[in-house]
Amino acid sequence: MGSGKPVRWVVACFFAGAMVAHDDAGAADPAPERAAELVRMVRQDCGSCHGLTLKGGLGPPLLPETLSEKPDESLRQTILHGRPGTPMPPWNAFMNEAEAGWIVRQLKQGFPEETRR
Amino acid sequence: MKRLLALLAALLLAACASPGLRGTGDLGLVIERASGSVLVVDTTARAILGRVEGLGDLSHASAVFSRDGRFAYVFGRDGGLTQVDLLERKIAGRIIQAGNSIGGAISQDGRLVAAQNYQPGGVKVFDAGTLELLADIPAAWDDGKKLSKVVGLADVPGNKFAFALFDAGEIWVADLAEPRQPKLAKFRGAGSQPYDGMVTPDGRYFIAGLFGEDGLALLDLWRPEQGARKILANYGKGQEKLPVFKMPHLRGWTVAGGRAYLPAIGKHEVLVVDTATWQEVGRIPVKGQPVFIMARPDGRQIWVNFAFPDYGQVQVIDTLEQKVVQTLAPGKAVLHMEFTPRGEAVWISARDDNRVVVYDTASFARLAELPAQSPSGIFFTSRAARIGF
């Protein structure tokens, strides 16, 4: 029986790796409704520190020109886990990893405006 | 007869065309943060009088008033400083004074308007009548190599302004007796990462909240030679802090009945401090992390709103009982509250419900609901006569 475990682990890791790869490829876009919620959250709640227009405030600007050189993965980690010792808080209670990755890609492209309700 | 009628008609027309005399003591502004506009409101009629547009990026905007209560100075995030005429409901003057701004103050004599800026970090002082730049005070630190973000700017007696330097951890007091030659007093080592400041209603103490460490920095402006000292230095000792999703604000008459009510950063608590000794005398548990803690003008109640994700609610603390006596749900994303001049009513903005709700502060009954586009700050002209507003 003991030999079954490693195999299962390998399988699990394979799937986990596939998931990460999938997510990095950018195919895992949130559904339109959730995307609209995320846009609102970034504009409004991230905006309280980064500015509604994301040109910066207490936190730095989150514009394509200021983020382009920074690796997606580290930006995603910053959003999910915050930066200890700075006011940047972790957001992993309010979004999953794929959603954080989607936000990073949108920020790098020029973040969408909120659609007015 | 015909002539008389014509004359009467002409008189009537003239009367209709002129707005009619009125004061501004019951007027105010509601910031519409996403559309760059403000609503001019009447707190007696509980009505919107009109909308003024073209004020730029108003996220985190705040306003102060000329001391005749006619003009509001609105500080926008994009560095815009806009003078709004409340009676004519139009823009009387507008400049872009910085790249990234976070608020401002008006001097004791009403002649100077000061803006505090993140980018470039510092304070700029303008003539309140013409918006001409009179003084530029860069928040230079680290031997002048860096500029710090400025927070907590407050007018203090003697035509001075007090403020804190977020990056440098310093408190500065600028004396503008000679507006073109400001004299600076710098208090270094005040505390780590001050995020906002306030002056007590008597103008004596300047208090800066600290993000980088537990406690607050206190400067006695009557005895500045004693320097800045720390109060409540141990309020979070040994306890895990919650992540902070929005910085609290220290504005508001948070001093009532000899006690100051202050936000515990990263905690669901209001700290109560005796203003004679500056020792903690209590903690009041609340629903979320406090953002604004505002005392009703008579000091009997303290109203608290909260940071994301608890910002659908507002709680009321009774200062005699020292506990929460009421929880209200004004709407989604409550961003600000403002009391009418003597506090019988409070206006609360619910950003995501696009409305402002007016409550009776004695019965907690809803008195009115006014439509507004993503409303944030609410500012009434009664601020014109208060130190620190």
XYZ file of C-alpha atoms in Angstrom:
506
model
C 0.000 0.000 0.000
C 2.892 2.300 0.907
C 3.933 2.718 -2.693
C 0.607 4.254 -3.713
C 1.245 7.535 -1.951
C 4.115 8.931 -4.008
C 2.211 8.157 -7.180
C -0.787 10.041 -5.957
C 1.456 12.941 -5.011
C 3.007 13.023 -8.423
C -0.424 13.096 -9.979
C -1.556 15.846 -7.637
C 1.545 17.886 -8.403
C 1.046 17.362 -12.086
C -2.451 18.767 -11.857
C -1.339 21.635 -9.648
C 1.391 22.438 -12.165
C -1.100 22.243 -14.986
C -3.392 24.616 -13.119
C -0.635 27.165 -12.583
C 0.406 26.919 -16.206
C -3.180 27.310 -17.289
C -3.612 30.364 -15.106
C -0.360 31.919 -16.352
C -1.505 31.444 -19.894
C -4.318 33.809 -19.073
C -7.166 31.589 -20.132
C -8.781 31.667 -16.694
C -10.563 34.972 -17.054
C -13.299 35.513 -14.493
C -16.912 35.463 -15.651
C -18.175 38.891 -16.753
C -20.117 39.537 -13.553
C -17.167 38.697 -11.326
C -14.864 40.697 -13.604
C -17.109 43.745 -13.103
C -16.918 43.234 -9.323
C -13.136 43.002 -9.473
C -12.916 46.146 -11.581
C -15.035 47.993 -9.064
C -12.963 46.657 -6.184
C -9.701 47.754 -7.775
C -10.999 51.210 -8.737
C -12.714 51.874 -5.439
C -11.047 49.877 -2.680
C -7.523 49.683 -4.046
C -8.191 53.241 -5.216
C -8.348 54.488 -1.638
C -4.572 54.006 -1.517
C -3.569 53.867 -5.192
C -6.019 56.514 -6.448
C -9.245 56.047 -8.380
C -7.286 56.612 -11.572
C -4.499 54.380 -10.199
C -2.010 57.229 -10.538
C -0.898 56.657 -6.971
C -1.572 57.930 -3.487
C -0.241 56.443 -0.305
C 0.559 53.454 -2.525
C 2.532 53.752 -5.787
C 0.885 54.214 -9.213
C -0.451 51.008 -10.775
C -0.100 52.061 -14.408
C 1.259 50.052 -17.364
C 4.341 52.281 -17.563
C 5.201 51.806 -13.882
C 4.489 48.064 -13.788
C 5.776 46.880 -17.173
C 9.250 45.933 -15.885
C 7.954 44.029 -12.874
C 7.339 40.270 -13.122
C 3.672 39.226 -13.038
C 4.287 36.609 -10.394
C 5.746 39.028 -7.836
C 2.942 41.525 -8.430
C 0.408 38.752 -7.982
C 2.066 37.693 -4.724
C 2.012 41.330 -3.553
C -1.728 41.523 -4.169
C -2.491 38.192 -2.541
C -0.205 38.457 0.464
C 0.488 42.168 0.855
C 3.887 43.613 1.725
C 4.635 43.313 5.426
C 6.012 46.508 6.941
C 4.165 48.643 4.401
C 0.464 49.575 4.284
C -0.135 47.164 1.364
C -2.567 44.598 2.832
C -3.181 41.005 1.647
C -6.284 40.494 -0.472
C -6.374 36.690 -0.563
C -9.544 36.629 1.543
C -11.392 38.450 -1.234
C -10.003 36.934 -4.413
C -8.355 33.728 -5.556
C -4.985 33.323 -7.258
C -6.372 33.304 -10.764
C -8.313 36.501 -10.100
C -5.193 38.207 -8.748
C -3.359 37.116 -11.912
C -6.154 38.552 -14.032
C -5.921 41.881 -12.140
C -2.162 42.015 -12.780
C -2.694 41.450 -16.517
C -5.374 44.130 -16.641
C -3.171 46.581 -14.736
C -0.353 46.017 -17.218
C -2.651 46.601 -20.174
C -4.300 49.697 -18.709
C -7.019 48.931 -16.221
C -10.643 48.938 -17.483
C -13.015 51.682 -16.354
C -16.007 50.784 -14.243
C -19.165 50.305 -16.203
C -21.782 52.651 -14.785
C -24.781 51.045 -13.231
C -53.573 101.122 -16.027
C -51.645 99.381 -18.758
C -48.470 101.093 -17.655
C -48.959 100.031 -14.095
C -49.391 96.426 -15.195
C -46.225 96.590 -17.275
C -44.326 97.974 -14.316
C -45.635 95.236 -12.050
C -44.685 92.591 -14.579
C -41.196 94.040 -14.874
C -40.793 94.020 -11.087
C -41.983 90.450 -10.891
C -39.544 89.375 -13.580
C -36.660 91.072 -11.813
C -37.578 89.323 -8.580
C -37.653 85.960 -10.307
C -34.316 86.470 -12.033
C -32.297 87.350 -8.939
C -31.599 84.412 -6.633
C -32.883 86.286 -3.580
C -30.809 86.955 -0.493
C -29.849 84.063 1.679
C -27.091 83.042 4.093
C -24.857 80.001 3.738
C -24.913 78.734 7.335
C -27.041 75.732 6.406
C -25.343 74.889 3.126
C -22.808 72.232 2.333
C -21.198 70.057 -0.310
C -21.394 66.395 -1.208
C -18.428 65.119 -3.232
C -19.369 62.881 -6.152
C -16.088 61.070 -6.366
C -16.270 59.330 -9.715
C -17.833 62.089 -11.809
C -15.707 65.015 -10.650
C -18.721 66.953 -9.453
C -20.111 68.275 -6.177
C -23.680 68.741 -5.016
C -24.582 71.931 -3.167
C -27.023 70.946 -0.419
C -29.305 72.723 2.036
C -29.402 71.046 5.455
C -32.569 72.852 6.572
C -34.625 71.843 3.557
C -32.689 68.522 3.304
C -32.494 69.178 -0.398
C -30.017 69.317 -3.260
C -29.768 72.852 -4.640
C -27.624 72.015 -7.640
C -24.573 70.300 -9.063
C -21.232 71.890 -9.946
C -19.120 69.947 -12.460
C -15.565 69.986 -13.731
C -13.559 69.432 -10.538
C -11.330 66.606 -11.855
C -10.406 63.419 -9.959
C -12.218 63.626 -6.643
C -11.238 60.285 -5.114
C -10.279 61.074 -1.535
C -11.351 64.705 -2.012
C -11.945 66.984 0.936
C -13.112 70.564 1.391
C -12.636 73.549 3.685
C -14.672 76.761 3.734
C -13.930 80.472 3.563
C -14.857 82.026 6.819
C -17.789 83.925 5.357
C -19.133 80.477 4.428
C -19.603 81.412 0.803
C -16.764 79.517 -0.847
C -15.628 75.938 -0.552
C -12.056 74.967 -1.432
C -12.089 71.430 -2.763
C -8.833 69.458 -2.854
C -8.808 66.723 -5.488
C -6.555 63.711 -5.730
C -5.166 64.932 -9.051
C -3.722 68.028 -7.371
C -6.656 70.231 -8.365
C -7.677 73.016 -5.974
C -11.110 74.328 -6.866
C -12.886 77.270 -5.287
C -16.637 76.712 -5.477
C -19.135 79.536 -4.965
C -21.989 77.963 -2.988
C -24.425 80.804 -3.683
C -23.915 81.039 -7.417
C -23.199 77.306 -7.597
C -20.290 77.641 -9.938
C -16.513 77.340 -9.990
C -14.969 80.647 -8.905
C -11.360 79.561 -9.393
C -9.368 76.435 -10.146
C -5.699 75.530 -10.325
C -3.720 72.316 -10.602
C -1.198 72.743 -7.826
C 0.492 69.331 -7.616
C 0.561 65.875 -9.174
C -1.085 64.026 -6.321
C -2.788 65.662 -3.386
C -4.516 64.460 -0.262
C -6.334 67.426 1.254
C -5.867 70.826 2.773
C -6.685 73.407 5.387
C -7.536 77.096 5.743
C -5.630 79.418 8.073
C -6.926 80.920 11.293
C -7.398 84.333 9.645
C -9.060 82.799 6.599
C -6.590 84.371 4.184
C -4.465 81.325 3.348
C -5.410 77.975 1.897
C -2.818 75.207 2.227
C -2.706 71.927 0.303
C -0.827 68.806 1.411
C 0.692 66.765 -1.340
C 1.995 63.273 -1.917
C 3.607 64.137 -5.222
C 5.752 66.195 -5.079
C 5.735 65.697 -1.313
C 5.143 68.915 0.567
C 2.749 71.727 1.390
C 1.773 74.656 -0.802
C 0.125 77.786 0.509
C -2.194 79.965 -1.575
C -3.964 83.283 -1.238
C -7.574 82.328 -0.409
C -8.927 85.126 -2.577
C -6.875 84.731 -5.752
C -5.355 81.221 -5.393
C -1.960 82.800 -6.049
C 0.909 80.629 -4.760
C 2.507 82.295 -1.731
C 4.719 79.579 -0.257
C 6.044 76.208 -1.345
C 7.285 73.978 1.469
C 8.924 70.791 0.129
C 8.850 67.997 2.723
C 12.555 67.306 2.318
C 14.183 64.728 4.557
C 17.168 62.393 4.621
C 19.510 65.388 4.185
C 17.276 66.851 1.525
C 17.703 63.863 -0.762
C 14.072 62.759 -0.610
C 10.615 64.271 -0.445
C 8.120 62.748 1.945
C 4.397 62.346 1.452
C 2.570 64.793 3.680
C -0.469 63.844 5.786
C -2.626 65.263 8.563
C -2.386 68.941 7.617
C -4.326 71.050 10.140
C -4.668 74.766 10.809
C -3.510 75.684 14.287
C -3.709 78.994 16.163
C -1.206 81.698 15.286
C -1.776 81.324 11.539
C 0.220 78.134 11.593
C -0.242 74.765 9.952
C 0.815 71.468 11.502
C 1.382 68.316 9.442
C 3.189 64.986 9.450
C 5.664 63.396 7.036
C 4.684 59.791 6.256
C 8.049 58.623 4.951
C 10.188 60.650 7.331
C 8.259 60.076 10.566
C 8.397 63.777 11.432
C 5.892 66.446 12.510
C 6.366 69.978 11.184
C 4.729 73.227 12.192
C 4.833 76.030 9.615
C 4.345 79.565 10.902
C 2.803 81.727 8.178
C 2.704 85.072 9.973
C 4.710 86.172 6.912
C 2.997 84.064 4.236
C 5.841 84.359 1.736
C 8.457 83.475 4.367
C 7.202 80.471 6.286
C 9.140 79.562 9.431
C 9.391 75.841 10.069
C 9.670 73.983 13.355
C 10.555 70.312 12.776
C 9.976 67.517 15.254
C 12.080 64.560 14.201
C 11.560 61.007 15.350
C 7.873 61.603 16.047
C 6.960 58.040 15.099
C 6.979 55.512 12.297
C 4.769 56.135 9.242
C 2.244 58.731 10.430
C -0.872 58.229 8.273
C -3.064 61.159 9.354
C -3.270 63.877 11.940
C -5.702 66.057 13.815
C -5.695 69.039 16.111
C -7.835 69.024 19.263
C -10.852 71.379 19.149
C -9.045 73.913 21.379
C -6.102 74.021 18.996
C -3.655 72.903 21.652
C -2.589 69.377 20.694
C -1.629 67.975 17.318
C -1.964 64.185 17.180
C -0.637 61.961 14.408
C -1.766 58.351 14.032
C 1.062 55.910 13.333
C 0.898 53.024 10.926
C 4.407 51.684 11.455
C 4.117 51.195 15.207
C 1.501 51.036 17.934
C 0.556 54.361 19.430
C 0.132 57.949 18.326
C 2.444 60.953 18.305
C 1.344 63.965 20.363
C 2.687 67.497 20.148
C 1.638 70.110 22.711
C 1.532 73.293 20.626
C 1.480 75.414 23.751
C 4.771 73.889 24.831
C 6.466 72.848 21.619
C 9.867 72.891 23.343
C 8.847 69.587 24.962
C 8.813 67.966 21.534
C 6.598 65.216 20.184
C 5.908 62.292 22.486
C 4.196 58.966 22.065
C 0.866 58.082 23.595
C -0.856 54.682 23.775
C 2.451 53.128 22.780
C 1.370 49.659 23.824
C -2.191 49.413 22.663
C -1.631 46.378 20.519
C 1.132 44.681 22.438
C 1.432 40.995 21.798
C -1.657 40.901 19.634
C -1.785 40.048 15.971
C -2.898 43.008 13.881
C -5.504 42.520 11.200
C -4.625 43.698 7.722
C -5.671 47.304 7.181
C -7.720 47.769 4.038
C -8.172 51.480 4.468
C -6.285 54.021 6.526
C -8.394 55.530 9.303
C -9.000 59.277 9.371
C -8.445 61.362 12.437
C -10.590 64.341 11.435
C -13.763 64.984 13.321
C -14.476 66.225 16.786
C -13.219 63.009 18.246
C -12.735 64.801 21.537
C -15.815 64.761 23.745
C -16.257 65.213 27.480
C -12.541 65.268 28.233
C -11.915 62.092 26.296
C -10.499 61.473 22.847
C -11.850 58.589 20.758
C -9.213 57.227 18.429
C -9.016 54.348 15.958
C -6.958 51.313 16.922
C -5.219 50.550 13.639
C -5.763 46.966 12.473
C -8.324 46.300 15.205
C -12.068 46.323 15.640
C -11.812 48.796 18.490
C -12.118 52.440 19.412
C -9.522 53.563 21.943
C -10.654 55.963 24.658
C -8.073 58.344 26.063
C -8.269 60.868 28.900
C -7.145 64.195 27.397
C -5.807 65.456 30.746
C -3.294 62.625 31.157
C -3.300 61.096 27.630
C -3.622 57.668 29.254
C -5.890 55.006 27.857
C -9.083 54.703 29.903
C -11.000 52.189 27.830
C -11.604 50.338 24.605
C -14.916 49.958 22.898
C -15.374 46.934 20.622
C -17.014 47.774 17.288
C -18.058 45.925 14.109
C -15.027 46.617 11.954
C -11.866 48.683 11.594
C -12.886 52.298 12.237
C -12.318 54.850 9.472
C -14.079 57.961 10.750
C -14.833 58.376 14.436
C -16.888 61.542 14.728
C -18.370 63.112 17.848
C -21.770 64.738 17.596
C -21.209 68.455 18.276
C -22.570 68.142 21.834
C -20.235 65.214 22.546
C -22.951 62.828 23.724
C -22.579 60.422 20.816
C -19.705 59.129 18.728
C -20.499 57.811 15.244
C -18.125 55.315 13.653
C -17.900 53.984 10.107
C -15.687 51.161 8.916
C -13.169 50.013 6.354
C -13.776 47.449 3.602
C -15.276 44.847 3.996
C -17.435 46.060 6.936
C -18.388 49.377 5.370
C -22.124 48.738 5.060
C -22.678 49.714 8.663
C -22.355 52.602 11.046
C -22.299 52.332 14.821
C -23.199 54.855 17.488
C -21.403 54.961 20.839
C -23.078 56.610 23.816
C -20.345 58.525 25.634
C -22.012 58.214 29.038
C -22.409 54.472 28.773
C -19.133 54.021 26.841
C -20.648 51.398 24.580
C -22.311 50.893 21.235
C -26.034 51.662 21.493
C -27.081 51.548 17.867
C -26.051 49.858 14.616
C -27.391 51.244 11.354
C -27.148 50.064 7.755
C -27.323 53.202 5.622
C -26.296 51.416 2.409
C -23.387 49.898 0.520
C -19.940 51.399 1.018
C -20.480 54.075 3.635
C -17.632 56.538 3.158
C -18.358 59.592 5.281
C -20.644 61.242 7.818
C -21.301 64.895 8.631
C -23.395 66.402 11.419
C -25.637 69.401 10.932
C -24.164 72.397 12.771
C -25.718 71.548 16.128
C -26.001 67.819 15.588
C -29.736 67.057 15.470
C -29.153 65.202 12.216
C -26.313 63.400 10.462
C -25.785 62.975 6.718
C -24.165 59.718 5.605
C -22.889 58.841 2.125
C -23.418 55.332 0.732
C -21.218 55.246 -2.351
C -22.369 52.038 -3.985
C -26.049 52.787 -3.455
C -25.602 56.234 -4.988
C -27.345 57.995 -2.161
C -26.954 60.171 0.891
C -29.090 59.207 3.889
C -30.075 61.687 6.603
C -30.739 60.357 10.117
C -32.219 61.956 13.200
C -29.495 61.477 15.820
C -31.953 61.214 18.736
C -34.466 58.711 17.341
C -32.222 57.207 14.597
C -35.156 57.599 12.202
C -34.355 58.070 8.512
C -35.359 61.621 7.678
C -34.429 61.772 4.004
C -32.609 60.066 1.148
C -30.989 62.097 -1.576
C -29.654 60.718 -4.867
C -25.962 61.323 -5.552
C -23.415 59.739 -7.929
C -20.859 57.683 -5.942
C -20.974 60.125 -3.009
C -17.953 60.263 -0.707
C -17.128 63.261 1.508
C -19.859 65.490 2.947
C -18.825 68.932 4.206
C -21.019 71.609 5.791
C -20.180 75.310 6.092
C -20.209 75.087 9.904
C -16.628 73.833 9.444
C -15.654 77.406 8.555
C -15.717 78.407 12.223
C -13.887 75.405 13.668
C -10.210 74.982 14.394
C -8.829 71.957 12.570
C -11.429 71.862 9.807
